[in-house]
CSV table of C-alpha atoms in Angstrom, one decimal:
chain,number,residue,atom,x,y,z
A,1,MET,CA,0.0,0.0,0.0
A,2,ALA,CA,2.8,2.4,0.9
A,3,ASN,CA,4.8,1.5,-2.1
A,4,VAL,CA,1.9,2.2,-4.6
A,5,GLN,CA,0.8,5.4,-2.8
A,6,GLY,CA,4.4,6.6,-2.9
A,7,ARG,CA,4.6,6.1,-6.7
A,8,LEU,CA,1.2,7.8,-7.3
A,9,SER,CA,1.8,10.7,-5.0
A,10,GLY,CA,5.5,11.3,-5.2
A,11,LYS,CA,5.5,11.7,-1.4
A,12,ALA,CA,6.9,9.1,1.1
A,13,ARG,CA,4.4,6.9,2.7
A,14,VAL,CA,5.0,5.0,5.9
A,15,CYS,CA,4.6,1.3,6.9
A,16,LEU,CA,5.1,-0.1,10.3
A,17,ALA,CA,5.9,-3.6,11.6
A,18,THR,CA,6.5,-5.3,14.9
A,19,LEU,CA,9.8,-6.9,15.7
A,20,GLY,CA,11.2,-10.2,14.5
A,21,PRO,CA,8.9,-11.9,12.0
A,22,GLY,CA,6.8,-8.8,11.5
A,23,ALA,CA,9.9,-7.0,10.3
A,24,THR,CA,11.1,-9.8,8.1
A,25,ASN,CA,7.7,-10.0,6.4
A,26,LEU,CA,7.9,-6.3,5.7
A,27,LEU,CA,11.3,-6.7,3.9
A,28,THR,CA,10.1,-7.8,0.5
A,29,GLY,CA,7.7,-4.9,0.1
A,30,VAL,CA,10.3,-2.4,1.2
A,31,ALA,CA,12.9,-3.9,-1.2
A,32,ASP,CA,10.2,-3.7,-4.0
A,33,ALA,CA,9.6,0.0,-3.2
A,34,ASN,CA,13.3,0.7,-3.3
A,35,MET,CA,13.9,-0.9,-6.7
A,36,ASP,CA,10.7,0.5,-8.1
A,37,ARG,CA,11.8,4.0,-7.0
A,38,ALA,CA,8.8,4.5,-4.7
A,39,PRO,CA,9.4,6.9,-1.8
A,40,LEU,CA,8.7,5.0,1.4
A,41,VAL,CA,9.7,5.1,5.1
A,42,ALA,CA,9.6,1.7,7.0
A,43,ILE,CA,9.6,1.6,10.8
A,44,THR,CA,10.3,-1.6,12.6
A,45,ALA,CA,10.0,-2.4,16.3
A,46,GLN,CA,13.0,-3.9,17.9
A,47,ALA,CA,13.9,-5.8,21.1
A,48,ALA,CA,15.1,-3.7,24.1
A,49,THR,CA,18.8,-2.7,23.8
A,50,GLU,CA,19.6,-4.7,26.9
A,51,ARG,CA,19.1,-7.9,24.8
A,52,PHE,CA,21.3,-7.0,21.9
A,53,HIS,CA,24.4,-8.8,23.2
A,54,LYS,CA,22.8,-12.3,23.5
A,55,GLU,CA,20.5,-14.7,21.8
A,56,SER,CA,17.0,-13.5,22.7
A,57,HIS,CA,13.4,-14.0,21.7
A,58,GLN,CA,12.5,-12.4,18.3
A,59,TYR,CA,15.8,-10.4,18.3
A,60,LEU,CA,17.4,-10.0,14.9
A,61,ASP,CA,19.9,-7.4,13.6
A,62,LEU,CA,17.4,-5.6,11.5
A,63,ILE,CA,19.7,-2.8,10.5
A,64,SER,CA,22.0,-5.3,8.8
A,65,LEU,CA,19.0,-7.1,7.3
A,66,PHE,CA,17.5,-4.0,5.7
A,67,ARG,CA,20.7,-2.3,4.7
A,68,PRO,CA,21.0,-3.8,1.1
A,69,ALA,CA,17.2,-3.2,0.5
A,70,VAL,CA,17.0,0.5,1.4
A,71,LYS,CA,18.8,3.8,0.6
A,72,TRP,CA,19.6,4.5,4.2
A,73,ASN,CA,18.6,3.2,7.6
A,74,ALA,CA,19.3,3.9,11.3
A,75,GLN,CA,18.4,2.7,14.7
A,76,ILE,CA,16.9,5.1,17.2
A,77,VAL,CA,19.1,4.8,20.2
A,78,ARG,CA,18.1,8.0,22.1
A,79,PRO,CA,14.8,9.9,22.1
A,80,GLY,CA,16.7,13.1,21.4
A,81,ILE,CA,17.7,12.0,17.9
A,82,VAL,CA,14.2,11.4,16.7
A,83,PRO,CA,13.7,14.7,14.9
A,84,GLU,CA,16.9,14.3,12.9
A,85,ALA,CA,16.4,10.7,12.1
A,86,VAL,CA,12.8,11.1,11.0
A,87,ARG,CA,13.6,14.1,8.9
A,88,LYS,CA,16.5,12.4,7.2
A,89,ALA,CA,14.5,9.3,6.6
A,90,PHE,CA,11.9,11.3,4.6
A,91,LYS,CA,14.5,13.5,2.9
A,92,VAL,CA,16.5,10.6,1.7
A,93,ALA,CA,13.4,8.6,0.6
A,94,GLN,CA,12.1,11.6,-1.5
A,95,THR,CA,15.4,12.7,-3.0
A,96,GLU,CA,16.3,11.3,-6.5
A,97,ARG,CA,16.7,8.6,-7.1
A,98,VAL,CA,13.8,8.1,-4.7
A,99,GLY,CA,13.3,4.9,-2.7
A,100,ALA,CA,12.9,3.3,0.7
A,101,THR,CA,14.5,4.2,4.1
A,102,HIS,CA,14.2,2.4,7.4
A,103,LEU,CA,14.1,3.3,11.1
A,104,ASP,CA,14.5,0.7,13.8
A,105,LEU,CA,13.0,1.5,17.2
A,106,PRO,CA,14.0,-0.6,20.3
A,107,GLU,CA,11.3,-1.2,22.9
A,108,ASP,CA,13.1,0.6,25.8
A,109,VAL,CA,13.8,3.6,23.6
A,110,ALA,CA,10.2,3.7,22.6
A,111,GLU,CA,9.1,3.8,26.3
A,112,ALA,CA,11.6,6.6,27.2
A,113,GLU,CA,10.6,10.1,28.1
A,114,VAL,CA,11.0,12.7,25.3
A,115,PRO,CA,13.1,15.7,26.3
A,116,ALA,CA,11.2,18.9,26.7
A,117,GLY,CA,11.1,21.1,23.6
A,118,LEU,CA,11.7,18.3,21.2
A,119,ALA,CA,9.9,19.1,17.9
A,120,PRO,CA,10.0,18.0,14.3
A,121,LEU,CA,12.6,19.7,12.1
A,122,ARG,CA,11.5,21.9,9.2
A,123,ARG,CA,11.1,20.2,5.9
A,124,GLN,CA,14.0,20.9,3.5
A,125,GLN,CA,13.8,19.0,0.3
A,126,PRO,CA,16.4,19.6,-2.4
A,127,PHE,CA,15.3,20.8,-5.9
A,128,PRO,CA,16.8,19.2,-9.0
A,129,THR,CA,19.7,21.2,-10.5
A,130,GLU,CA,19.6,22.9,-13.9
A,131,PRO,CA,21.7,21.2,-16.6
A,132,LEU,CA,24.9,22.6,-17.8
A,133,GLU,CA,24.7,24.8,-20.9
A,134,GLN,CA,27.5,23.0,-22.6
A,135,GLN,CA,25.8,19.7,-22.2
A,136,ILE,CA,22.5,21.1,-23.7
A,137,GLU,CA,24.6,22.3,-26.7
A,138,ARG,CA,26.3,18.9,-27.1
A,139,ALA,CA,23.0,17.1,-27.0
A,140,ALA,CA,21.5,19.5,-29.6
A,141,VAL,CA,24.5,18.9,-32.0
A,142,LEU,CA,24.2,15.2,-31.6
A,143,LEU,CA,20.5,15.2,-32.4
A,144,ALA,CA,21.1,17.5,-35.4
A,145,GLU,CA,23.6,15.0,-36.8
A,146,ALA,CA,21.5,11.9,-36.0
A,147,ARG,CA,20.1,9.7,-38.8
A,148,ASP,CA,17.4,7.8,-36.8
A,149,PRO,CA,17.1,9.1,-33.2
A,150,MET,CA,14.7,7.5,-30.8
A,151,VAL,CA,13.6,8.2,-27.2
A,152,LEU,CA,13.6,5.5,-24.4
A,153,ALA,CA,11.4,6.9,-21.7
A,154,GLY,CA,11.6,5.5,-18.1
A,155,ASN,CA,9.9,5.8,-14.8
A,156,GLY,CA,11.7,9.1,-14.1
A,157,VAL,CA,9.4,10.9,-16.5
A,158,ALA,CA,6.5,10.4,-14.2
A,159,ARG,CA,8.5,11.3,-11.1
A,160,GLY,CA,9.8,14.5,-12.8
A,161,HIS,CA,6.4,15.5,-14.1
A,162,ALA,CA,8.0,15.7,-17.5
A,163,ALA,CA,5.4,14.1,-19.7
A,164,GLU,CA,4.3,17.4,-21.4
A,165,ALA,CA,8.0,18.3,-22.0
A,166,LEU,CA,8.6,14.9,-23.5
A,167,ARG,CA,5.6,15.3,-25.8
A,168,HIS,CA,6.8,18.7,-27.0
A,169,PHE,CA,10.3,17.4,-27.5
A,170,ALA,CA,9.1,14.4,-29.6
A,171,GLU,CA,6.7,16.5,-31.7
A,172,THR,CA,9.1,19.3,-32.3
A,173,LEU,CA,12.0,17.1,-33.4
A,174,GLY,CA,10.0,14.3,-34.9
A,175,ILE,CA,11.5,11.6,-32.7
A,176,PRO,CA,9.6,8.4,-31.9
A,177,VAL,CA,9.3,7.3,-28.3
A,178,ALA,CA,9.5,3.8,-26.7
A,179,GLU,CA,8.7,3.3,-23.0
A,180,THR,CA,9.9,0.9,-20.3
A,181,PHE,CA,7.3,-1.0,-18.4
A,182,MET,CA,7.4,1.5,-15.6
A,183,GLY,CA,7.5,4.4,-18.0
A,184,LYS,CA,4.1,3.6,-19.6
A,185,GLY,CA,2.1,6.7,-20.4
A,186,SER,CA,5.1,9.0,-20.7
A,187,LEU,CA,3.7,9.7,-24.2
A,188,PRO,CA,0.0,8.9,-24.7
A,189,SER,CA,-0.4,5.6,-26.6
A,190,THR,CA,-2.6,7.4,-29.1
A,191,HIS,CA,0.2,9.8,-30.1
A,192,PRO,CA,1.5,9.0,-33.6
A,193,LEU,CA,5.1,9.0,-32.3
A,194,SER,CA,4.4,6.4,-29.6
A,195,LEU,CA,5.7,3.0,-30.3
A,196,GLY,CA,4.7,1.3,-27.0
A,197,SER,CA,6.7,-0.6,-24.4
A,198,VAL,CA,10.0,-2.4,-24.4
A,199,GLY,CA,11.0,-4.9,-21.7
A,200,LEU,CA,10.4,-8.4,-22.9
A,201,GLN,CA,13.4,-10.7,-23.0
A,202,ALA,CA,12.5,-11.5,-26.6
A,203,HIS,CA,13.0,-9.2,-29.5
A,204,ASP,CA,9.6,-7.5,-29.9
A,205,TYR,CA,8.3,-5.2,-32.7
A,206,VAL,CA,9.2,-2.0,-30.9
A,207,SER,CA,12.7,-3.3,-30.6
A,208,CYS,CA,13.0,-2.9,-34.4
A,209,GLY,CA,12.9,0.9,-33.8
A,210,LEU,CA,15.7,0.6,-31.4
A,211,ASP,CA,17.7,-1.6,-33.8
A,212,ARG,CA,17.5,1.2,-36.4
A,213,ALA,CA,18.3,4.0,-34.0
A,214,ASP,CA,21.8,5.5,-34.1
A,215,VAL,CA,21.1,7.9,-31.3
A,216,VAL,CA,19.0,6.9,-28.3
A,217,VAL,CA,17.8,9.7,-25.9
A,218,CYS,CA,17.3,8.0,-22.5
A,219,VAL,CA,14.9,10.2,-20.5
A,220,GLY,CA,14.4,9.3,-16.9
A,221,TYR,CA,15.6,5.8,-17.8
A,222,ASP,CA,16.6,3.4,-15.0
A,223,LEU,CA,18.7,0.4,-15.8
A,224,VAL,CA,16.7,-1.8,-13.3
A,225,GLU,CA,13.8,-1.5,-15.7
A,226,TYR,CA,15.4,-2.9,-18.8
A,227,ALA,CA,19.1,-3.8,-19.2
A,228,PRO,CA,21.0,-1.8,-21.8
A,229,ALA,CA,22.5,-5.0,-23.3
A,230,ARG,CA,18.9,-5.9,-24.4
A,231,TRP,CA,18.5,-2.8,-26.6
A,232,ASN,CA,22.2,-2.0,-27.3
A,233,PRO,CA,23.8,-5.4,-27.7
A,234,GLN,CA,26.4,-4.2,-30.2
A,235,ARG,CA,27.2,-1.2,-27.9
A,236,ASP,CA,27.1,1.0,-31.0
A,237,LYS,CA,24.3,3.5,-30.0
A,238,ARG,CA,25.2,7.1,-29.2
A,239,ILE,CA,23.3,7.7,-26.0
A,240,VAL,CA,22.0,10.9,-24.5
A,241,HIS,CA,21.3,10.5,-20.8
A,242,VAL,CA,18.7,13.0,-19.5
A,243,ASP,CA,18.1,12.5,-15.8
A,244,PRO,CA,18.7,14.3,-12.4
A,245,LEU,CA,21.5,11.8,-11.6
A,246,PRO,CA,24.6,10.7,-13.5
A,247,ALA,CA,24.4,7.6,-15.6
A,248,GLU,CA,25.0,4.2,-14.0
A,249,VAL,CA,28.2,2.4,-15.2
A,250,ASP,CA,27.3,-0.4,-17.7
A,251,ALA,CA,29.3,-1.7,-20.6
A,252,ALA,CA,26.3,-1.3,-22.9
A,253,TYR,CA,25.4,2.1,-21.6
A,254,GLU,CA,28.4,4.3,-22.4
A,255,ILE,CA,26.9,7.7,-22.9
A,256,ALA,CA,27.9,10.3,-25.5
A,257,VAL,CA,26.2,13.2,-23.7
A,258,GLY,CA,25.0,13.4,-20.1
A,259,VAL,CA,22.4,16.1,-19.4
A,260,GLN,CA,22.1,16.1,-15.6
A,261,GLY,CA,19.3,18.1,-14.1
A,262,ALA,CA,15.5,18.5,-13.9
A,263,ILE,CA,14.1,16.4,-16.7
A,264,ALA,CA,11.4,18.8,-17.9
A,265,SER,CA,13.6,21.9,-18.1
A,266,SER,CA,16.4,19.8,-19.7
A,267,LEU,CA,14.1,18.6,-22.4
A,268,ALA,CA,12.7,22.0,-23.1
A,269,ARG,CA,16.2,23.5,-23.5
A,270,ILE,CA,17.4,20.7,-25.7
A,271,THR,CA,14.2,21.0,-27.9
A,272,GLU,CA,14.8,24.7,-28.4
A,273,ARG,CA,18.4,24.4,-29.2
A,274,ALA,CA,18.1,21.3,-31.5
A,275,ALA,CA,15.2,22.8,-33.4
A,276,ALA,CA,17.3,26.0,-34.1
A,277,ARG,CA,19.9,23.7,-35.6
A,278,GLY,CA,17.3,22.2,-38.0
A,279,ALA,CA,17.0,18.9,-36.2
A,280,PRO,CA,13.3,18.3,-37.0
A,281,ARG,CA,12.9,15.3,-39.3
A,282,SER,CA,10.4,12.9,-40.8
A,283,ALA,CA,9.3,10.0,-38.6
A,284,ARG,CA,7.8,8.1,-41.5
A,285,ALA,CA,9.6,4.8,-40.7
A,286,ALA,CA,8.4,5.1,-37.1
A,287,GLY,CA,4.9,5.7,-38.4
A,288,ARG,CA,5.0,2.5,-40.4
A,289,LEU,CA,6.3,0.5,-37.5
A,290,ARG,CA,3.5,1.9,-35.3
A,291,GLU,CA,0.9,0.8,-37.8
A,292,VAL,CA,2.3,-2.7,-37.8
A,293,ILE,CA,2.3,-2.9,-34.0
A,294,GLN,CA,-1.3,-1.6,-33.8
A,295,ASP,CA,-2.5,-4.1,-36.4
A,296,VAL,CA,-0.8,-7.0,-34.6
A,297,PHE,CA,-2.3,-6.0,-31.2
A,298,ARG,CA,-5.7,-5.5,-32.7
A,299,ALA,CA,-5.7,-9.0,-34.3
A,300,GLU,CA,-4.4,-10.7,-31.2
A,301,GLY,CA,-7.2,-9.1,-29.1
A,302,GLU,CA,-10.1,-10.2,-31.2
A,303,ASP,CA,-10.0,-13.9,-30.4
A,304,ASP,CA,-13.3,-15.2,-28.9
A,305,SER,CA,-11.9,-18.6,-27.7
A,306,PHE,CA,-12.2,-19.8,-24.1
A,307,PRO,CA,-10.3,-20.0,-21.8
A,308,MET,CA,-9.5,-16.5,-22.9
A,309,LYS,CA,-6.4,-15.4,-24.6
A,310,PRO,CA,-4.4,-13.1,-22.3
A,311,GLN,CA,-4.4,-10.5,-25.1
A,312,ARG,CA,-8.2,-10.4,-25.1
A,313,VAL,CA,-8.3,-10.0,-21.3
A,314,VAL,CA,-5.9,-7.0,-21.5
A,315,LEU,CA,-7.9,-5.2,-24.1
A,316,GLU,CA,-11.2,-5.9,-22.3
A,317,MET,CA,-9.7,-4.4,-19.1
A,318,ARG,CA,-8.6,-1.4,-21.1
A,319,GLY,CA,-12.1,-0.9,-22.5
A,320,ALA,CA,-13.6,-1.0,-19.0
A,321,LEU,CA,-11.4,1.7,-17.6
A,322,GLY,CA,-11.2,5.4,-18.4
A,323,PRO,CA,-8.1,7.3,-19.4
A,324,ASP,CA,-7.4,8.5,-15.8
A,325,ASP,CA,-8.3,5.3,-14.0
A,326,ILE,CA,-5.6,3.1,-12.5
A,327,LEU,CA,-4.6,-0.4,-13.3
A,328,ILE,CA,-2.1,-2.1,-10.9
A,329,SER,CA,-0.4,-5.2,-12.3
A,330,ASP,CA,0.8,-7.9,-10.1
A,331,VAL,CA,3.9,-10.0,-11.2
A,332,GLY,CA,3.3,-13.0,-13.4
A,333,ALA,CA,2.8,-13.9,-17.0
A,334,HIS,CA,-0.1,-11.5,-17.2
A,335,LYS,CA,2.3,-8.6,-16.4
A,336,LEU,CA,4.2,-9.1,-19.6
A,337,TRP,CA,1.0,-9.0,-21.7
A,338,ILE,CA,-0.2,-5.9,-19.8
A,339,ALA,CA,3.2,-4.2,-20.2
A,340,ARG,CA,3.2,-5.1,-23.9
A,341,MET,CA,-0.4,-4.3,-24.9
A,342,TYR,CA,-2.1,-2.1,-22.4
A,343,PRO,CA,-2.3,1.4,-23.8
A,344,CYS,CA,-2.0,4.4,-21.4
A,345,ALA,CA,-3.0,8.0,-21.8
A,346,ALA,CA,-0.9,9.4,-18.9
A,347,PRO,CA,1.9,8.3,-16.5
A,348,ASN,CA,1.0,6.4,-13.4
A,349,THR,CA,-2.2,5.0,-14.8
A,350,CYS,CA,-0.6,1.6,-15.1
A,351,ILE,CA,1.5,0.6,-12.1
A,352,ILE,CA,3.9,-2.2,-12.9
A,353,SER,CA,6.5,-3.6,-10.5
A,354,ASN,CA,9.5,-4.2,-12.6
A,355,GLY,CA,12.5,-3.4,-10.4
A,356,PHE,CA,12.5,-6.0,-7.7
A,357,ALA,CA,9.3,-7.4,-9.3
A,358,SER,CA,7.8,-9.2,-6.3
A,359,MET,CA,4.5,-11.0,-6.5
A,360,GLY,CA,1.7,-9.8,-4.3
A,361,ILE,CA,1.8,-6.1,-4.9
A,362,ALA,CA,-1.5,-5.6,-6.8
A,363,LEU,CA,-4.2,-6.3,-4.2
A,364,PRO,CA,-2.8,-4.2,-1.3
A,365,GLY,CA,-1.6,-1.7,-3.9
A,366,ALA,CA,-5.1,-1.3,-5.1
A,367,ILE,CA,-6.3,-0.5,-1.5
A,368,GLY,CA,-3.6,2.2,-1.3
A,369,ALA,CA,-4.5,3.6,-4.7
A,370,LYS,CA,-8.2,3.8,-3.9
A,371,LEU,CA,-7.6,5.4,-0.5
A,372,LEU,CA,-5.5,8.1,-2.3
A,373,HIS,CA,-7.9,8.5,-5.3
A,374,PRO,CA,-11.4,7.5,-4.3
A,375,GLU,CA,-12.8,9.3,-7.3
A,376,ARG,CA,-11.0,7.0,-9.8
A,377,ARG,CA,-11.7,3.4,-10.7
A,378,VAL,CA,-8.9,1.0,-9.7
A,379,LEU,CA,-8.3,-2.4,-11.1
A,380,ALA,CA,-5.9,-5.0,-9.7
A,381,ALA,CA,-4.7,-7.5,-12.3
A,382,CYS,CA,-3.4,-10.6,-10.6
A,383,GLY,CA,-2.3,-14.1,-11.5
A,384,ASP,CA,-3.8,-16.8,-9.3
A,385,GLY,CA,-0.5,-17.3,-7.6
A,386,GLY,CA,0.1,-13.7,-6.8
A,387,PHE,CA,-3.5,-13.2,-5.7
A,388,LEU,CA,-3.4,-16.0,-3.2
A,389,MET,CA,-0.2,-14.6,-1.7
A,390,ASN,CA,-2.1,-11.6,-0.3
A,391,VAL,CA,-5.8,-12.7,-0.5
A,392,GLN,CA,-6.3,-11.9,3.2
A,393,GLU,CA,-6.1,-8.2,2.3
A,394,LEU,CA,-9.7,-8.5,0.8
A,395,GLU,CA,-10.7,-8.2,4.5
A,396,THR,CA,-8.7,-5.0,4.8
A,397,ALA,CA,-10.2,-3.7,1.6
A,398,VAL,CA,-13.8,-4.3,2.9
A,399,ARG,CA,-12.9,-2.8,6.3
A,400,ALA,CA,-11.3,0.3,4.6
A,401,ALA,CA,-14.4,0.7,2.4
A,402,THR,CA,-12.3,0.7,-0.8
A,403,PRO,CA,-14.3,-0.6,-3.7
A,404,PHE,CA,-12.2,-1.8,-6.6
A,405,VAL,CA,-12.0,-4.7,-9.0
A,406,VAL,CA,-9.6,-7.6,-9.0
A,407,VAL,CA,-9.2,-9.6,-12.2
A,408,VAL,CA,-7.6,-13.0,-11.5
A,409,PHE,CA,-5.9,-14.6,-14.5
A,410,GLU,CA,-6.6,-18.2,-13.6
A,411,ASP,CA,-4.4,-21.0,-14.9
A,412,SER,CA,-3.6,-23.0,-11.8
A,413,GLY,CA,0.1,-22.4,-12.0
A,414,TYR,CA,3.1,-20.1,-11.9
A,415,GLY,CA,2.9,-19.0,-15.5
A,416,VAL,CA,6.2,-17.1,-16.0
A,417,ILE,CA,8.2,-19.9,-14.4
A,418,ARG,CA,6.4,-22.5,-16.6
A,419,TRP,CA,7.0,-20.3,-19.7
A,420,ASN,CA,10.7,-20.2,-18.9
A,421,GLN,CA,11.0,-23.9,-18.1
A,422,LEU,CA,9.3,-24.9,-21.4
A,423,ARG,CA,11.4,-22.4,-23.4
A,424,ARG,CA,14.7,-23.6,-21.8
A,425,PHE,CA,14.2,-27.2,-21.0
A,426,GLY,CA,11.2,-28.3,-23.0
A,427,ARG,CA,9.2,-29.4,-19.9
A,428,ALA,CA,7.7,-27.9,-16.8
A,429,ALA,CA,8.3,-29.0,-13.2
A,430,PHE,CA,6.7,-28.1,-9.8
A,431,VAL,CA,4.7,-25.0,-11.1
A,432,ASP,CA,1.1,-26.4,-10.9
A,433,PHE,CA,-1.3,-26.0,-8.0
A,434,GLY,CA,-5.0,-26.2,-7.1
A,435,ASN,CA,-7.2,-23.2,-6.7
A,436,PRO,CA,-10.1,-22.5,-4.4
A,437,ASP,CA,-13.5,-21.3,-5.7
A,438,PHE,CA,-12.6,-17.7,-6.2
A,439,VAL,CA,-16.3,-16.6,-6.3
A,440,ARG,CA,-17.1,-18.2,-2.9
A,441,LEU,CA,-13.8,-17.1,-1.5
A,442,ALA,CA,-14.5,-13.4,-2.4
A,443,GLU,CA,-18.0,-13.7,-0.9
A,444,SER,CA,-16.7,-15.1,2.3
A,445,PHE,CA,-14.7,-11.8,2.8
A,446,GLY,CA,-17.8,-9.7,2.1
A,447,CYS,CA,-16.8,-9.0,-1.5
A,448,ARG,CA,-18.7,-9.7,-4.8
A,449,GLY,CA,-17.5,-12.6,-6.8
A,450,TYR,CA,-17.8,-13.3,-10.5
A,451,ARG,CA,-16.7,-16.1,-12.9
A,452,VAL,CA,-16.1,-15.6,-16.6
A,453,THR,CA,-17.4,-18.5,-18.7
A,454,ALA,CA,-17.1,-17.0,-22.2
A,455,ALA,CA,-14.9,-14.3,-23.7
A,456,GLY,CA,-17.9,-12.1,-24.4
A,457,GLU,CA,-18.8,-12.0,-20.7
A,458,LEU,CA,-15.8,-10.2,-19.4
A,459,ARG,CA,-16.6,-6.7,-20.3
A,460,PRO,CA,-20.2,-6.8,-19.0
A,461,ILE,CA,-19.0,-8.4,-15.8
A,462,LEU,CA,-16.4,-5.7,-15.3
A,463,THR,CA,-19.0,-3.0,-15.9
A,464,GLU,CA,-21.2,-4.5,-13.2
A,465,ALA,CA,-18.3,-5.1,-10.8
A,466,PHE,CA,-17.3,-1.5,-10.9
A,467,ARG,CA,-20.8,-0.5,-9.8
A,468,GLN,CA,-20.5,-2.5,-6.6
A,469,PRO,CA,-20.1,-0.7,-3.2
A,470,VAL,CA,-17.6,-3.3,-2.1
A,471,PRO,CA,-14.5,-4.9,-3.7
A,472,ALA,CA,-15.2,-7.3,-6.5
A,473,VAL,CA,-13.2,-10.4,-7.6
A,474,VAL,CA,-13.5,-11.6,-11.2
A,475,ALA,CA,-12.1,-15.1,-11.9
A,476,CYS,CA,-11.1,-15.3,-15.5
A,477,PRO,CA,-9.6,-18.6,-16.9
A,478,VAL,CA,-6.8,-17.9,-19.4
A,479,ASP,CA,-5.0,-19.9,-22.0
A,480,TYR,CA,-1.3,-19.3,-21.4
A,481,SER,CA,-0.3,-21.5,-24.3
A,482,GLU,CA,-0.1,-18.1,-25.9
A,483,ASN,CA,3.2,-17.5,-24.0
A,484,LEU,CA,5.2,-20.0,-26.0
A,485,LYS,CA,3.5,-19.0,-29.2
A,486,LEU,CA,4.6,-15.4,-28.6
A,487,THR,CA,8.2,-16.6,-28.0
A,488,GLU,CA,8.1,-18.5,-31.3
A,489,ARG,CA,6.6,-15.6,-33.2
A,490,LEU,CA,9.1,-13.1,-31.8
A,491,GLY,CA,12.0,-15.5,-32.3
A,492,ALA,CA,11.2,-15.6,-36.0
A,493,LEU,CA,10.4,-11.9,-36.2
A,494,VAL,CA,11.7,-10.1,-39.3
A,495,CYS,CA,11.6,-6.3,-38.7
A,496,PRO,CA,8.9,-4.8,-40.9
A,497,VAL,CA,10.7,-1.5,-41.4
């Protein structure tokens, strides 16, 4: 919940756990927030300091445990340091590159008297710096010389409120845009320069645009989202890095120009300077590629077979939601179909965990999203495995009065693992499991339950589910034989342009 609210709001949210197993159970969600670049402050209880020197009930060195999963952490050892520690936890969490921080509070310190006059410190959050003039000029020259430039937009576009600046940059200079999974909506999917998402391990249609590109402008791009070796295997691209932070070191990500500063203002200044140099160009090849991609997706989404093809489920979910509504994807095979095919009109309307990529985020994340935006419809897309990892949160959702819809892609197995096993070894092992009756399970929590029995039923069911005053669970059997078929199609892909 805190993870998703942090991504949607840009402000650090707080989660709290008891000592021992409570803290260890919190760790996966905290690590997920940190690698998904969601601002979050985690607070854990701890045994009394008098027990630290020996083996003791539920005592564990939580500072050491959380250290690799957060940007910064500290133990509160005196009441007097609370204002500094709390202010630093929030400042570090909300400073680029945003992420998670952790405070550990021993029982005896929690019980101690607070010194008189102790008060919170004033909020002091740094602003992104402005880029250097010489780097703006170098980027403009490179774009003016480019034959086939392309933009790769990442999650930083949403955090930097830079979507409008990116649109102006792309339109003015005629440069097509691809997005990472977590950068979806950086440019509206309806825009003629939008080529959709990259991130599959296979070579997808949008990858053809990156193949052609001689210059790639990486805007708010984070290497945890999609490894550079996937889109720059020959290490021959000239890369312009536009981000508040310097580029990470990677053999396939050696930059030609680094424009370090606020993304929106950096793009605005590069646009002006590059346009003055005559950089605008025709994006005819990108337009043809976009048409091919749209035709492929349209054809894949029209299948009426049952169990439903995941492509059809994705497009039906899109049709049931408005442009400002929020879809939160759990991790599983369905995530790859959503990332590939779900069109977005704006950033942060499709929340995908693709940094740490832990299962179980969608259901509690939907609660957080609905609490933050009660006026918007929220849909949690889950595999049956991910849904069952956090199914108890349906009770939380009912108690918190957060009506949203959960679509469960039901195939009685761990789809991505099966997909990889079949692709690599030709057989699957230990990935199948039995499922409960999801309709009755939902009803036992006080939710509404629905089961799809034909492809044409899904859209009307979603429409009805969104009218309910309580959370609704829609069980939708899916045919994941499409996973291997996609691998085979993309493996034989010949770029159309």
